[in-house]
């Protein structure tokens, strides 16, 4: 699996757009502007990785003791092939190298999202609007 950091070039902006609008998630579409802005503003805490030459991305914000997952998105034609799980294993390994042992996230209250995160060890910690708040410890 290949991975590289998002570099905010026009090419990467287009890749991010294509994934956000090609993954089938309305929530990811809504976060597109936030991710672009966070990446543009820079800062040492926000990061975004692009996988498999533009088939998927992971965006997160690094805190002192955890990573807040902003989004994980995979193009529709690459879903259900294990790519999301591979990405999470990559990001968990990276977090461990930073001394971080926890990730937090919000996911839509649907069976698919809950089951995906539960398969990685995610636990529901609460509810916020129409989303589950979840936590992964590793």
Coordinates of C-alpha atoms in Angstrom, one line a residue:
X1 CA 0.0 0.0 0.0
X2 CA 1.4 3.4 -0.9
X3 CA 0.9 6.5 1.2
X4 CA 2.1 10.1 1.0
X5 CA 1.3 13.2 2.9
X6 CA -1.2 15.7 1.3
X7 CA 0.9 18.6 0.0
X8 CA -1.8 21.2 -0.8
X9 CA -0.8 21.3 -4.5
X10 CA -3.6 21.8 -7.1
X11 CA -3.2 18.1 -7.9
X12 CA -3.7 17.0 -4.3
X13 CA -6.6 19.5 -3.9
X14 CA -8.3 17.8 -6.9
X15 CA -7.6 14.3 -5.4
X16 CA -9.1 15.4 -2.1
X17 CA -12.2 16.8 -3.9
X18 CA -12.6 13.6 -6.0
X19 CA -12.4 11.3 -3.0
X20 CA -14.8 13.5 -0.9
X21 CA -17.4 13.6 -3.7
X22 CA -16.7 10.1 -4.9
X23 CA -16.9 8.1 -1.7
X24 CA -20.7 8.1 -1.4
X25 CA -20.8 9.9 2.0
X26 CA -22.7 13.2 2.5
X27 CA -20.8 13.7 5.7
X28 CA -17.4 13.5 3.9
X29 CA -18.7 16.0 1.2
X30 CA -19.5 18.4 4.0
X31 CA -16.0 18.1 5.6
X32 CA -14.2 18.8 2.3
X33 CA -14.0 22.5 2.9
X34 CA -12.9 22.0 6.5
X35 CA -10.1 19.6 5.5
X36 CA -8.8 22.0 2.8
X37 CA -8.9 25.0 5.2
X38 CA -7.1 23.0 7.9
X39 CA -4.4 21.8 5.5
X40 CA -4.0 25.3 4.1
X41 CA -3.6 26.9 7.5
X42 CA -1.0 24.4 8.3
X43 CA 0.0 23.9 11.8
X44 CA 1.7 21.0 13.4
X45 CA -1.4 19.2 14.6
X46 CA -3.5 18.6 11.4
X47 CA -2.3 16.0 8.9
X48 CA -3.8 14.3 5.9
X49 CA -2.4 11.3 4.1
X50 CA -3.3 10.1 0.6
X51 CA -3.4 6.4 -0.2
X52 CA -3.2 4.2 -3.3
X53 CA -2.5 7.1 -5.7
X54 CA -5.7 8.9 -4.8
X55 CA -8.1 6.1 -4.0
X56 CA -8.4 7.2 -0.3
X57 CA -7.4 9.6 2.4
X58 CA -7.1 9.9 6.1
X59 CA -7.3 13.2 7.9
X60 CA -6.6 13.7 11.6
X61 CA -5.7 16.2 14.3
X62 CA -2.9 15.2 16.7
X63 CA -3.4 16.1 20.3
X64 CA -1.0 15.4 23.2
X65 CA -2.7 12.1 24.1
X66 CA -4.8 11.1 21.1
X67 CA -5.6 11.6 17.5
X68 CA -9.0 13.0 16.5
X69 CA -10.0 11.4 13.2
X70 CA -11.4 14.1 11.0
X71 CA -12.2 11.7 8.1
X72 CA -11.3 8.4 6.5
X73 CA -12.7 8.1 2.9
X74 CA -12.3 5.6 0.2
X75 CA -13.6 5.9 -3.4
X76 CA -16.8 3.8 -4.0
X77 CA -15.1 1.5 -6.5
X78 CA -12.4 0.7 -3.9
X79 CA -14.7 0.1 -1.0
X80 CA -15.2 -3.3 0.6
X81 CA -11.7 -4.5 -0.4
X82 CA -10.0 -4.0 2.9
X83 CA -8.4 -0.6 2.0
X84 CA -10.0 1.2 5.0
X85 CA -8.7 -1.4 7.4
X86 CA -5.2 -1.2 5.9
X87 CA -5.2 2.6 6.2
X88 CA -6.2 2.4 9.8
X89 CA -3.5 -0.2 10.6
X90 CA -1.0 2.2 9.0
X91 CA -2.3 5.2 11.0
X92 CA -2.3 3.3 14.2
X93 CA 1.3 2.3 13.6
X94 CA 2.2 5.9 13.0
X95 CA 0.3 7.0 16.2
X96 CA 2.1 4.4 18.2
X97 CA 5.5 5.7 16.9
X98 CA 4.4 9.1 18.3
X99 CA 3.6 7.6 21.7
X100 CA -0.2 7.9 21.1
X101 CA -2.5 5.0 22.1
X102 CA -6.0 6.4 21.4
X103 CA -8.0 7.8 18.5
X104 CA -11.4 9.4 18.8
X105 CA -14.0 10.0 16.1
X106 CA -17.6 10.6 15.2
X107 CA -19.5 8.3 12.8
X108 CA -23.0 8.3 11.4
X109 CA -25.5 6.2 13.4
X110 CA -25.7 3.5 10.9
X111 CA -24.8 -0.2 11.0
X112 CA -22.0 0.0 8.4
X113 CA -20.1 2.7 10.1
X114 CA -20.5 1.3 13.6
X115 CA -19.5 -2.2 12.4
X116 CA -16.4 -0.9 10.6
X117 CA -15.1 0.9 13.7
X118 CA -16.1 -1.9 16.0
X119 CA -14.1 -4.4 13.9
X120 CA -11.0 -2.3 14.7
X121 CA -11.8 -2.3 18.4
X122 CA -13.8 1.0 18.5
X123 CA -16.2 1.5 21.4
X124 CA -19.2 3.9 21.5
X125 CA -18.6 6.5 24.1
X126 CA -21.6 8.7 23.5
X127 CA -23.9 10.3 21.0
X128 CA -23.7 13.8 19.4
X129 CA -26.6 14.8 17.2
X130 CA -27.0 12.1 14.6
X131 CA -23.5 10.6 15.2
X132 CA -21.9 8.2 17.5
X133 CA -18.8 9.4 19.4
X134 CA -16.3 6.5 19.4
X135 CA -12.9 5.7 20.7
X136 CA -10.2 3.3 19.6
X137 CA -7.5 2.3 22.1
X138 CA -4.5 0.4 21.0

